[in-house]
Amino acid sequence: MARRQDVTRALAEWIVGCEPAHIPASVQDQGVRSFVNWIGCAVGGASHETVDRALDGITQFSGPAKATVLGRTERLDVLHAALLNGISSHVLDYDDTHLKTIIHPAGPVASAALAVAELKNLSGADLLHAMIIGIEVECRIGNSVYPEHYDVGWHITGTTGVFGAAAAVSKLLKLDVQKTVWALSLAATQSSNLREMFGTMTKSFHPGRAAQNGATAAFMAQAGFDSAEAGIEGRRGFAAILSTKQDYGEILDTLGKSWEAELNSYKPFACGIVIHPAIDAGIQIHDEHKIKPEDVETIELLAHPFVLELTGKTEPKTGLESKFSIFHSAAYALARGDGSPTAFTDEAATDPQIVALRKRVKVTTDKSVHEDEVTYTVKTKDGKTIKKYIEHAIGSVHKPLSNEQLNVKFTKQSSLVIGEARTKALLDLAWKIKDVAKASDLAAASLPK
Amino acid sequence: MARRQDVTRALAEWIVGCEPAHIPASVQDQGVRSFVNWIGCAVGGASHETVDRALDGITQFSGPAKATVLGRTERLDVLHAALLNGISSHVLDYDDTHLKTIIHPAGPVASAALAVAELKNLSGADLLHAMIIGIEVECRIGNSVYPEHYDVGWHITGTTGVFGAAAAVSKLLKLDVQKTVWALSLAATQSSNLREMFGTMTKSFHPGRAAQNGATAAFMAQAGFDSAEAGIEGRRGFAAILSTKQDYGEILDTLGKSWEAELNSYKPFACGIVIHPAIDAGIQIHDEHKIKPEDVETIELLAHPFVLELTGKTEPKTGLESKFSIFHSAAYALARGDGSPTAFTDEAATDPQIVALRKRVKVTTDKSVHEDEVTYTVKTKDGKTIKKYIEHAIGSVHKPLSNEQLNVKFTKQSSLVIGEARTKALLDLAWKIKDVAKASDLAAASLPK
């Protein structure tokens, strides 16, 4: 299985050779859904304090304002726009997920590709094509090292996203095979990002920086800045150093034949994906039973150990922290029937009724429970027991959001930032990405009026 | 020894509290030597093709031109200037070395600090103080994970340099403790760079990118972009994820009492530090015996295994590759009596006489031989044997370059780029860094006339 030879070069050859006609319609359709979901999330996150702070930090260094900060009036140079859009698209933890690896694929890739497409005056079809290629590369590299790589503590969206961004931008710049090899190796040497940052603004910095670093890699390779031949599979390369697992068959076998990009999924809830089953259950019980928070004796959850590992914060003090608290999320879902961005604000995290209820949440973990599965049991003070078993959470590949549900999600978050009229226009245009002559029109449609 | 608690915060408190009066004169003197050596190397490397290619790649994205690319006429925004000066100061592999960790300390730190000092109109004394603090932080973090971290394949100059740059820039920006914690954690999550890149332009990208990323971390923290509390020592933080060794005593014990920054050393030869003993020996034999290359039967080296591990390239095709070839270096030293940048050009690497001689170099490794030690034996075709034992190479802490030798090294490389007159003026000013009212004058003095 593990083939050491020429992984980086084989990927580069595939990137250079892949044409739109090689990509099945079902994969292209999923690519459009990924784009729609991504740009909605970027606009939805655009007014978050995290984005304000990032702009305050870096605007003073921005070069020529050739690219759009989605959902805002600022324009930045291409590399910094990639950073900012990667941040805003992830800050609500509401973006897409490749469930096999928990990679959030679009953030690093689309943030880089759209900014470059604006710079180079490329079409929506060019953008979509490069984005699908980038996501494919990113998720395959993820598969080759998951789960060992993630388990030890790497934030895999950042570590693999930089490859996806480099691949997409290399494609948009029409780099040859050698320069694409260099771009991938320049990506490899920048691969980083630690899970220690979860719950802070720096988590969303990761897909942004991956976008920026991957784009930088491609522009430097274009200029003839050389790099290693085997940045991914070399003895001192990415896979050997950042993972104890290196399965290069996951990268090369079936490349161009089966598509990881088709497996993308979209979150119905604005938080860590592993909490989704519990929120799904909590909202269902809320809707069906209308239990008052003060009547709850305990909420008992039976879940995969990952749930506590990743989202075990018992006393979240901010909205960002609350996205990593199974206790907050399960309580809020039951009390308010909500898992959208409004469930994860600073106000929600410190709501006394929620704080009281989350202390009553008990989590039992069991490795035999699947990551996408939960048993959610409410015991009331008057002795009733209500149990809800979730086999697959809404939004997973088994129960994907429909296009109509994506529209509702998009509209709900985007309207708060750019208003309903502009949201509708952006949404309509985003679905038509393949027919948009200038990708920059997509960016322009995201601006507040 | 290994203390997990509050390493990041303790470092931040030390950075914020450290005043020039707390730093012994001997450490300050070494800081000045580090600065002089660094700026000479940056000017010496400024005309290298690697720097041209990097500028071709990124200039289109540069923001306001507030900082100097040393030894050149271009000006860039602060972050990109940090990148470029980090590249040029390392591209000849001629910079400084903290021998305990093989970190090249000044590149990431001084490249970031000088650019920020230009922007903020700070003094040479401010710059020197921040640089010493940055180097101290960088080397102590290196000590806490070396050698395991380096052995596995991380390029430690990049992985720890980002902390040094973040520390230095945090100091220059007068960040408080909380923001310095965030800057260090933003550095932690960007810590990267792989040894797979050795022998390509991307090796020198590492200190440059570390400078740029560390400075970005500090500017974002200044803007209130928050991050983890324990980016270094956290369960999913830098030390746990990037190393199997975590000795936090190396960071905190004796902090502010003993000084890693005082242990900096300066390369007499323009290549990997582990080849220095062999070059030292080869040049001594060349000078003493004037052996013609065609009269050599074999060159036998007995050295530490690291020498082959790091510099085992048998057929280097470029100047950059030849810096990682013990075979080339040992042959060139004997044939030409040279280990300066002229020994590592593309022409030198492909010189037929050198190519023929390097095939006659045989390396035996032995773990009982120290990394700084070599036995260099020449056997001639007419049956003579000449043996040279080097206990400590010239340039090591045991045989440091004198200030006068630093001047010769500086002048030789800088004159080729900016001429003798401007080299002399820059050198004089660099030694006076503590008395220079505007650090920007140091940068300006590096320009070609």
PDB file of N, CA, C and O in Angstrom, chain B residues 16-73:
ATOM      1  N   VAL B  16       8.400  40.646  28.787  1.00  0.00           N
ATOM      2  CA  VAL B  16       7.871  41.975  29.095  1.00  0.00           C
ATOM      3  C   VAL B  16       8.752  42.680  30.127  1.00  0.00           C
ATOM      4  O   VAL B  16       8.998  43.886  30.036  1.00  0.00           O
ATOM      5  N   GLY B  17       9.264  41.912  31.084  1.00  0.00           N
ATOM      6  CA  GLY B  17      10.010  42.532  32.176  1.00  0.00           C
ATOM      7  C   GLY B  17      11.484  42.776  31.912  1.00  0.00           C
ATOM      8  O   GLY B  17      12.132  43.542  32.637  1.00  0.00           O
ATOM      9  N   CYS B  18      12.021  42.147  30.887  1.00  0.00           N
ATOM     10  CA  CYS B  18      13.481  42.210  30.675  1.00  0.00           C
ATOM     11  C   CYS B  18      13.922  43.583  30.171  1.00  0.00           C
ATOM     12  O   CYS B  18      13.462  44.053  29.135  1.00  0.00           O
ATOM     13  N   GLU B  19      14.813  44.207  30.924  1.00  0.00           N
ATOM     14  CA  GLU B  19      15.349  45.516  30.532  1.00  0.00           C
ATOM     15  C   GLU B  19      16.817  45.384  30.162  1.00  0.00           C
ATOM     16  O   GLU B  19      17.482  44.447  30.589  1.00  0.00           O
ATOM     17  N   PRO B  20      17.313  46.342  29.395  1.00  0.00           N
ATOM     18  CA  PRO B  20      18.722  46.249  28.981  1.00  0.00           C
ATOM     19  C   PRO B  20      19.677  46.090  30.172  1.00  0.00           C
ATOM     20  O   PRO B  20      20.659  45.349  30.075  1.00  0.00           O
ATOM     21  N   ALA B  21      19.348  46.730  31.286  1.00  0.00           N
ATOM     22  CA  ALA B  21      20.241  46.636  32.453  1.00  0.00           C
ATOM     23  C   ALA B  21      20.309  45.216  33.000  1.00  0.00           C
ATOM     24  O   ALA B  21      21.239  44.880  33.748  1.00  0.00           O
ATOM     25  N   HIS B  22      19.328  44.374  32.643  1.00  0.00           N
ATOM     26  CA  HIS B  22      19.342  42.992  33.131  1.00  0.00           C
ATOM     27  C   HIS B  22      20.274  42.087  32.331  1.00  0.00           C
ATOM     28  O   HIS B  22      20.481  40.934  32.690  1.00  0.00           O
ATOM     29  N   ILE B  23      20.769  42.587  31.229  1.00  0.00           N
ATOM     30  CA  ILE B  23      21.565  41.739  30.334  1.00  0.00           C
ATOM     31  C   ILE B  23      23.048  42.047  30.517  1.00  0.00           C
ATOM     32  O   ILE B  23      23.481  43.174  30.289  1.00  0.00           O
ATOM     33  N   PRO B  24      23.822  41.059  30.934  1.00  0.00           N
ATOM     34  CA  PRO B  24      25.254  41.285  31.193  1.00  0.00           C
ATOM     35  C   PRO B  24      25.986  41.815  29.958  1.00  0.00           C
ATOM     36  O   PRO B  24      25.591  41.539  28.823  1.00  0.00           O
ATOM     37  N   ALA B  25      27.060  42.525  30.198  1.00  0.00           N
ATOM     38  CA  ALA B  25      27.825  43.130  29.106  1.00  0.00           C
ATOM     39  C   ALA B  25      28.335  42.076  28.130  1.00  0.00           C
ATOM     40  O   ALA B  25      28.346  42.291  26.919  1.00  0.00           O
ATOM     41  N   SER B  26      28.736  40.921  28.648  1.00  0.00           N
ATOM     42  CA  SER B  26      29.277  39.886  27.753  1.00  0.00           C
ATOM     43  C   SER B  26      28.195  39.379  26.794  1.00  0.00           C
ATOM     44  O   SER B  26      28.481  39.043  25.644  1.00  0.00           O
ATOM     45  N   VAL B  27      26.958  39.332  27.276  1.00  0.00           N
ATOM     46  CA  VAL B  27      25.851  38.895  26.420  1.00  0.00           C
ATOM     47  C   VAL B  27      25.541  39.974  25.387  1.00  0.00           C
ATOM     48  O   VAL B  27      25.297  39.690  24.212  1.00  0.00           O
ATOM     49  N   GLN B  28      25.578  41.213  25.849  1.00  0.00           N
ATOM     50  CA  GLN B  28      25.336  42.312  24.913  1.00  0.00           C
ATOM     51  C   GLN B  28      26.413  42.346  23.830  1.00  0.00           C
ATOM     52  O   GLN B  28      26.121  42.568  22.648  1.00  0.00           O
ATOM     53  N   ASP B  29      27.661  42.093  24.227  1.00  0.00           N
ATOM     54  CA  ASP B  29      28.748  42.081  23.243  1.00  0.00           C
ATOM     55  C   ASP B  29      28.515  40.973  22.217  1.00  0.00           C
ATOM     56  O   ASP B  29      28.740  41.167  21.015  1.00  0.00           O
ATOM     57  N   GLN B  30      28.083  39.808  22.710  1.00  0.00           N
ATOM     58  CA  GLN B  30      27.813  38.712  21.771  1.00  0.00           C
ATOM     59  C   GLN B  30      26.629  39.078  20.868  1.00  0.00           C
ATOM     60  O   GLN B  30      26.609  38.703  19.690  1.00  0.00           O
ATOM     61  N   GLY B  31      25.666  39.797  21.424  1.00  0.00           N
ATOM     62  CA  GLY B  31      24.541  40.257  20.611  1.00  0.00           C
ATOM     63  C   GLY B  31      24.996  41.152  19.474  1.00  0.00           C
ATOM     64  O   GLY B  31      24.504  41.031  18.340  1.00  0.00           O
ATOM     65  N   VAL B  32      25.943  42.028  19.783  1.00  0.00           N
ATOM     66  CA  VAL B  32      26.474  42.903  18.735  1.00  0.00           C
ATOM     67  C   VAL B  32      27.187  42.075  17.668  1.00  0.00           C
ATOM     68  O   VAL B  32      27.006  42.299  16.465  1.00  0.00           O
ATOM     69  N   ARG B  33      27.976  41.095  18.102  1.00  0.00           N
ATOM     70  CA  ARG B  33      28.657  40.223  17.135  1.00  0.00           C
ATOM     71  C   ARG B  33      27.614  39.482  16.283  1.00  0.00           C
ATOM     72  O   ARG B  33      27.787  39.326  15.060  1.00  0.00           O
ATOM     73  N   SER B  34      26.541  39.008  16.912  1.00  0.00           N
ATOM     74  CA  SER B  34      25.489  38.314  16.153  1.00  0.00           C
ATOM     75  C   SER B  34      24.878  39.234  15.104  1.00  0.00           C
ATOM     76  O   SER B  34      24.617  38.826  13.974  1.00  0.00           O
ATOM     77  N   PHE B  35      24.652  40.490  15.508  1.00  0.00           N
ATOM     78  CA  PHE B  35      24.061  41.434  14.569  1.00  0.00           C
ATOM     79  C   PHE B  35      25.019  41.717  13.413  1.00  0.00           C
ATOM     80  O   PHE B  35      24.613  41.728  12.243  1.00  0.00           O
ATOM     81  N   VAL B  36      26.277  41.959  13.734  1.00  0.00           N
ATOM     82  CA  VAL B  36      27.265  42.259  12.683  1.00  0.00           C
ATOM     83  C   VAL B  36      27.353  41.094  11.702  1.00  0.00           C
ATOM     84  O   VAL B  36      27.310  41.282  10.479  1.00  0.00           O
ATOM     85  N   ASN B  37      27.457  39.899  12.236  1.00  0.00           N
ATOM     86  CA  ASN B  37      27.561  38.727  11.362  1.00  0.00           C
ATOM     87  C   ASN B  37      26.306  38.559  10.509  1.00  0.00           C
ATOM     88  O   ASN B  37      26.373  38.262   9.313  1.00  0.00           O
ATOM     89  N   TRP B  38      25.148  38.799  11.132  1.00  0.00           N
ATOM     90  CA  TRP B  38      23.879  38.616  10.415  1.00  0.00           C
ATOM     91  C   TRP B  38      23.734  39.602   9.271  1.00  0.00           C
ATOM     92  O   TRP B  38      23.390  39.218   8.151  1.00  0.00           O
ATOM     93  N   ILE B  39      24.007  40.864   9.538  1.00  0.00           N
ATOM     94  CA  ILE B  39      23.768  41.855   8.480  1.00  0.00           C
ATOM     95  C   ILE B  39      24.794  41.669   7.349  1.00  0.00           C
ATOM     96  O   ILE B  39      24.472  41.841   6.169  1.00  0.00           O
ATOM     97  N   GLY B  40      25.996  41.233   7.697  1.00  0.00           N
ATOM     98  CA  GLY B  40      26.985  40.924   6.653  1.00  0.00           C
ATOM     99  C   GLY B  40      26.531  39.773   5.775  1.00  0.00           C
ATOM    100  O   GLY B  40      26.676  39.803   4.552  1.00  0.00           O
ATOM    101  N   CYS B  41      25.966  38.754   6.402  1.00  0.00           N
ATOM    102  CA  CYS B  41      25.466  37.611   5.626  1.00  0.00           C
ATOM    103  C   CYS B  41      24.271  38.005   4.761  1.00  0.00           C
ATOM    104  O   CYS B  41      24.128  37.539   3.630  1.00  0.00           O
ATOM    105  N   ALA B  42      23.402  38.857   5.312  1.00  0.00           N
ATOM    106  CA  ALA B  42      22.223  39.272   4.536  1.00  0.00           C
ATOM    107  C   ALA B  42      22.652  40.064   3.303  1.00  0.00           C
ATOM    108  O   ALA B  42      22.103  39.877   2.207  1.00  0.00           O
ATOM    109  N   VAL B  43      23.627  40.932   3.476  1.00  0.00           N
ATOM    110  CA  VAL B  43      24.126  41.683   2.313  1.00  0.00           C
ATOM    111  C   VAL B  43      24.859  40.730   1.372  1.00  0.00           C
ATOM    112  O   VAL B  43      24.674  40.787   0.154  1.00  0.00           O
ATOM    113  N   GLY B  44      25.658  39.846   1.939  1.00  0.00           N
ATOM    114  CA  GLY B  44      26.411  38.896   1.108  1.00  0.00           C
ATOM    115  C   GLY B  44      25.510  38.002   0.276  1.00  0.00           C
ATOM    116  O   GLY B  44      25.841  37.636  -0.854  1.00  0.00           O
ATOM    117  N   GLY B  45      24.342  37.663   0.816  1.00  0.00           N
ATOM    118  CA  GLY B  45      23.422  36.793   0.084  1.00  0.00           C
ATOM    119  C   GLY B  45      22.443  37.533  -0.802  1.00  0.00           C
ATOM    120  O   GLY B  45      21.683  36.904  -1.559  1.00  0.00           O
ATOM    121  N   ALA B  46      22.480  38.867  -0.727  1.00  0.00           N
ATOM    122  CA  ALA B  46      21.406  39.655  -1.355  1.00  0.00           C
ATOM    123  C   ALA B  46      21.346  39.539  -2.869  1.00  0.00           C
ATOM    124  O   ALA B  46      20.294  39.774  -3.472  1.00  0.00           O
ATOM    125  N   SER B  47      22.471  39.208  -3.502  1.00  0.00           N
ATOM    126  CA  SER B  47      22.452  39.124  -4.962  1.00  0.00           C
ATOM    127  C   SER B  47      22.259  37.689  -5.452  1.00  0.00           C
ATOM    128  O   SER B  47      22.348  37.423  -6.653  1.00  0.00           O
ATOM    129  N   HIS B  48      21.972  36.777  -4.524  1.00  0.00           N
ATOM    130  CA  HIS B  48      21.789  35.374  -4.923  1.00  0.00           C
ATOM    131  C   HIS B  48      20.486  35.209  -5.702  1.00  0.00           C
ATOM    132  O   HIS B  48      19.490  35.886  -5.435  1.00  0.00           O
ATOM    133  N   GLU B  49      20.501  34.273  -6.632  1.00  0.00           N
ATOM    134  CA  GLU B  49      19.319  34.026  -7.463  1.00  0.00           C
ATOM    135  C   GLU B  49      18.086  33.706  -6.608  1.00  0.00           C
ATOM    136  O   GLU B  49      16.953  34.027  -6.972  1.00  0.00           O
ATOM    137  N   THR B  50      18.316  33.047  -5.470  1.00  0.00           N
ATOM    138  CA  THR B  50      17.200  32.696  -4.579  1.00  0.00           C
ATOM    139  C   THR B  50      16.418  33.943  -4.159  1.00  0.00           C
ATOM    140  O   THR B  50      15.186  33.929  -4.090  1.00  0.00           O
ATOM    141  N   VAL B  51      17.148  35.001  -3.872  1.00  0.00           N
ATOM    142  CA  VAL B  51      16.502  36.259  -3.464  1.00  0.00           C
ATOM    143  C   VAL B  51      15.766  36.881  -4.653  1.00  0.00           C
ATOM    144  O   VAL B  51      14.644  37.387  -4.513  1.00  0.00           O
ATOM    145  N   ASP B  52      16.381  36.823  -5.819  1.00  0.00           N
ATOM    146  CA  ASP B  52      15.691  37.325  -7.029  1.00  0.00           C
ATOM    147  C   ASP B  52      14.362  36.608  -7.237  1.00  0.00           C
ATOM    148  O   ASP B  52      13.334  37.224  -7.512  1.00  0.00           O
ATOM    149  N   ARG B  53      14.407  35.291  -7.125  1.00  0.00           N
ATOM    150  CA  ARG B  53      13.190  34.503  -7.371  1.00  0.00           C
ATOM    151  C   ARG B  53      12.109  34.821  -6.335  1.00  0.00           C
ATOM    152  O   ARG B  53      10.928  34.916  -6.661  1.00  0.00           O
ATOM    153  N   ALA B  54      12.541  34.955  -5.085  1.00  0.00           N
ATOM    154  CA  ALA B  54      11.563  35.269  -4.033  1.00  0.00           C
ATOM    155  C   ALA B  54      10.911  36.623  -4.295  1.00  0.00           C
ATOM    156  O   ALA B  54       9.687  36.775  -4.176  1.00  0.00           O
ATOM    157  N   LEU B  55      11.723  37.597  -4.671  1.00  0.00           N
ATOM    158  CA  LEU B  55      11.168  38.922  -4.971  1.00  0.00           C
ATOM    159  C   LEU B  55      10.230  38.856  -6.169  1.00  0.00           C
ATOM    160  O   LEU B  55       9.166  39.492  -6.168  1.00  0.00           O
ATOM    161  N   ASP B  56      10.606  38.099  -7.176  1.00  0.00           N
ATOM    162  CA  ASP B  56       9.717  37.949  -8.339  1.00  0.00           C
ATOM    163  C   ASP B  56       8.366  37.376  -7.921  1.00  0.00           C
ATOM    164  O   ASP B  56       7.331  37.729  -8.481  1.00  0.00           O
ATOM    165  N   GLY B  57       8.397  36.488  -6.943  1.00  0.00           N
ATOM    166  CA  GLY B  57       7.157  35.846  -6.525  1.00  0.00           C
ATOM    167  C   GLY B  57       6.257  36.733  -5.681  1.00  0.00           C
ATOM    168  O   GLY B  57       5.037  36.705  -5.835  1.00  0.00           O
ATOM    169  N   ILE B  58       6.855  37.541  -4.792  1.00  0.00           N
ATOM    170  CA  ILE B  58       6.005  38.193  -3.789  1.00  0.00           C
ATOM    171  C   ILE B  58       5.878  39.710  -3.912  1.00  0.00           C
ATOM    172  O   ILE B  58       4.988  40.300  -3.297  1.00  0.00           O
ATOM    173  N   THR B  59       6.738  40.343  -4.696  1.00  0.00           N
ATOM    174  CA  THR B  59       6.692  41.811  -4.738  1.00  0.00           C
ATOM    175  C   THR B  59       5.323  42.343  -5.140  1.00  0.00           C
ATOM    176  O   THR B  59       4.864  43.375  -4.650  1.00  0.00           O
ATOM    177  N   GLN B  60       4.636  41.604  -6.024  1.00  0.00           N
ATOM    178  CA  GLN B  60       3.307  42.041  -6.476  1.00  0.00           C
ATOM    179  C   GLN B  60       2.301  42.151  -5.332  1.00  0.00           C
ATOM    180  O   GLN B  60       1.257  42.790  -5.492  1.00  0.00           O
ATOM    181  N   PHE B  61       2.599  41.524  -4.196  1.00  0.00           N
ATOM    182  CA  PHE B  61       1.665  41.544  -3.066  1.00  0.00           C
ATOM    183  C   PHE B  61       2.126  42.454  -1.931  1.00  0.00           C
ATOM    184  O   PHE B  61       1.469  42.535  -0.896  1.00  0.00           O
ATOM    185  N   SER B  62       3.264  43.115  -2.120  1.00  0.00           N
ATOM    186  CA  SER B  62       3.809  43.896  -1.015  1.00  0.00           C
ATOM    187  C   SER B  62       2.937  45.109  -0.712  1.00  0.00           C
ATOM    188  O   SER B  62       2.456  45.797  -1.601  1.00  0.00           O
ATOM    189  N   GLY B  63       2.809  45.387   0.582  1.00  0.00           N
ATOM    190  CA  GLY B  63       2.130  46.590   1.033  1.00  0.00           C
ATOM    191  C   GLY B  63       3.088  47.772   1.081  1.00  0.00           C
ATOM    192  O   GLY B  63       4.139  47.758   0.418  1.00  0.00           O
ATOM    193  N   PRO B  64       2.730  48.782   1.867  1.00  0.00           N
ATOM    194  CA  PRO B  64       3.536  50.003   1.935  1.00  0.00           C
ATOM    195  C   PRO B  64       5.019  49.705   2.173  1.00  0.00           C
ATOM    196  O   PRO B  64       5.369  48.942   3.075  1.00  0.00           O
ATOM    197  N   ALA B  65       5.863  50.313   1.360  1.00  0.00           N
ATOM    198  CA  ALA B  65       7.303  50.011   1.360  1.00  0.00           C
ATOM    199  C   ALA B  65       7.984  50.709   2.527  1.00  0.00           C
ATOM    200  O   ALA B  65       8.648  51.725   2.367  1.00  0.00           O
ATOM    201  N   LYS B  66       7.835  50.156   3.688  1.00  0.00           N
ATOM    202  CA  LYS B  66       8.341  50.788   4.911  1.00  0.00           C
ATOM    203  C   LYS B  66       9.632  50.165   5.405  1.00  0.00           C
ATOM    204  O   LYS B  66      10.143  50.570   6.455  1.00  0.00           O
ATOM    205  N   ALA B  67      10.135  49.134   4.719  1.00  0.00           N
ATOM    206  CA  ALA B  67      11.326  48.449   5.238  1.00  0.00           C
ATOM    207  C   ALA B  67      12.243  48.043   4.086  1.00  0.00           C
ATOM    208  O   ALA B  67      11.819  47.898   2.941  1.00  0.00           O
ATOM    209  N   THR B  68      13.493  47.859   4.454  1.00  0.00           N
ATOM    210  CA  THR B  68      14.572  47.674   3.489  1.00  0.00           C
ATOM    211  C   THR B  68      14.841  46.209   3.208  1.00  0.00           C
ATOM    212  O   THR B  68      14.874  45.399   4.136  1.00  0.00           O
ATOM    213  N   VAL B  69      15.035  45.882   1.945  1.00  0.00           N
ATOM    214  CA  VAL B  69      15.639  44.597   1.601  1.00  0.00           C
ATOM    215  C   VAL B  69      17.143  44.844   1.607  1.00  0.00           C
ATOM    216  O   VAL B  69      17.654  45.576   0.761  1.00  0.00           O
ATOM    217  N   LEU B  70      17.833  44.271   2.563  1.00  0.00           N
ATOM    218  CA  LEU B  70      19.243  44.588   2.781  1.00  0.00           C
ATOM    219  C   LEU B  70      20.072  44.297   1.534  1.00  0.00           C
ATOM    220  O   LEU B  70      19.883  43.275   0.871  1.00  0.00           O
ATOM    221  N   GLY B  71      20.988  45.218   1.227  1.00  0.00           N
ATOM    222  CA  GLY B  71      21.903  45.001   0.105  1.00  0.00           C
ATOM    223  C   GLY B  71      21.274  45.171  -1.259  1.00  0.00           C
ATOM    224  O   GLY B  71      21.905  44.835  -2.277  1.00  0.00           O
ATOM    225  N   ARG B  72      20.035  45.662  -1.309  1.00  0.00           N
ATOM    226  CA  ARG B  72      19.327  45.835  -2.583  1.00  0.00           C
ATOM    227  C   ARG B  72      18.576  47.163  -2.576  1.00  0.00           C
ATOM    228  O   ARG B  72      18.416  47.798  -1.543  1.00  0.00           O
ATOM    229  N   THR B  73      18.059  47.518  -3.737  1.00  0.00           N
ATOM    230  CA  THR B  73      17.350  48.787  -3.836  1.00  0.00           C
ATOM    231  C   THR B  73      15.859  48.653  -3.548  1.00  0.00           C
ATOM    232  O   THR B  73      15.187  49.646  -3.303  1.00  0.00           O
TER     233      THR B  73
END
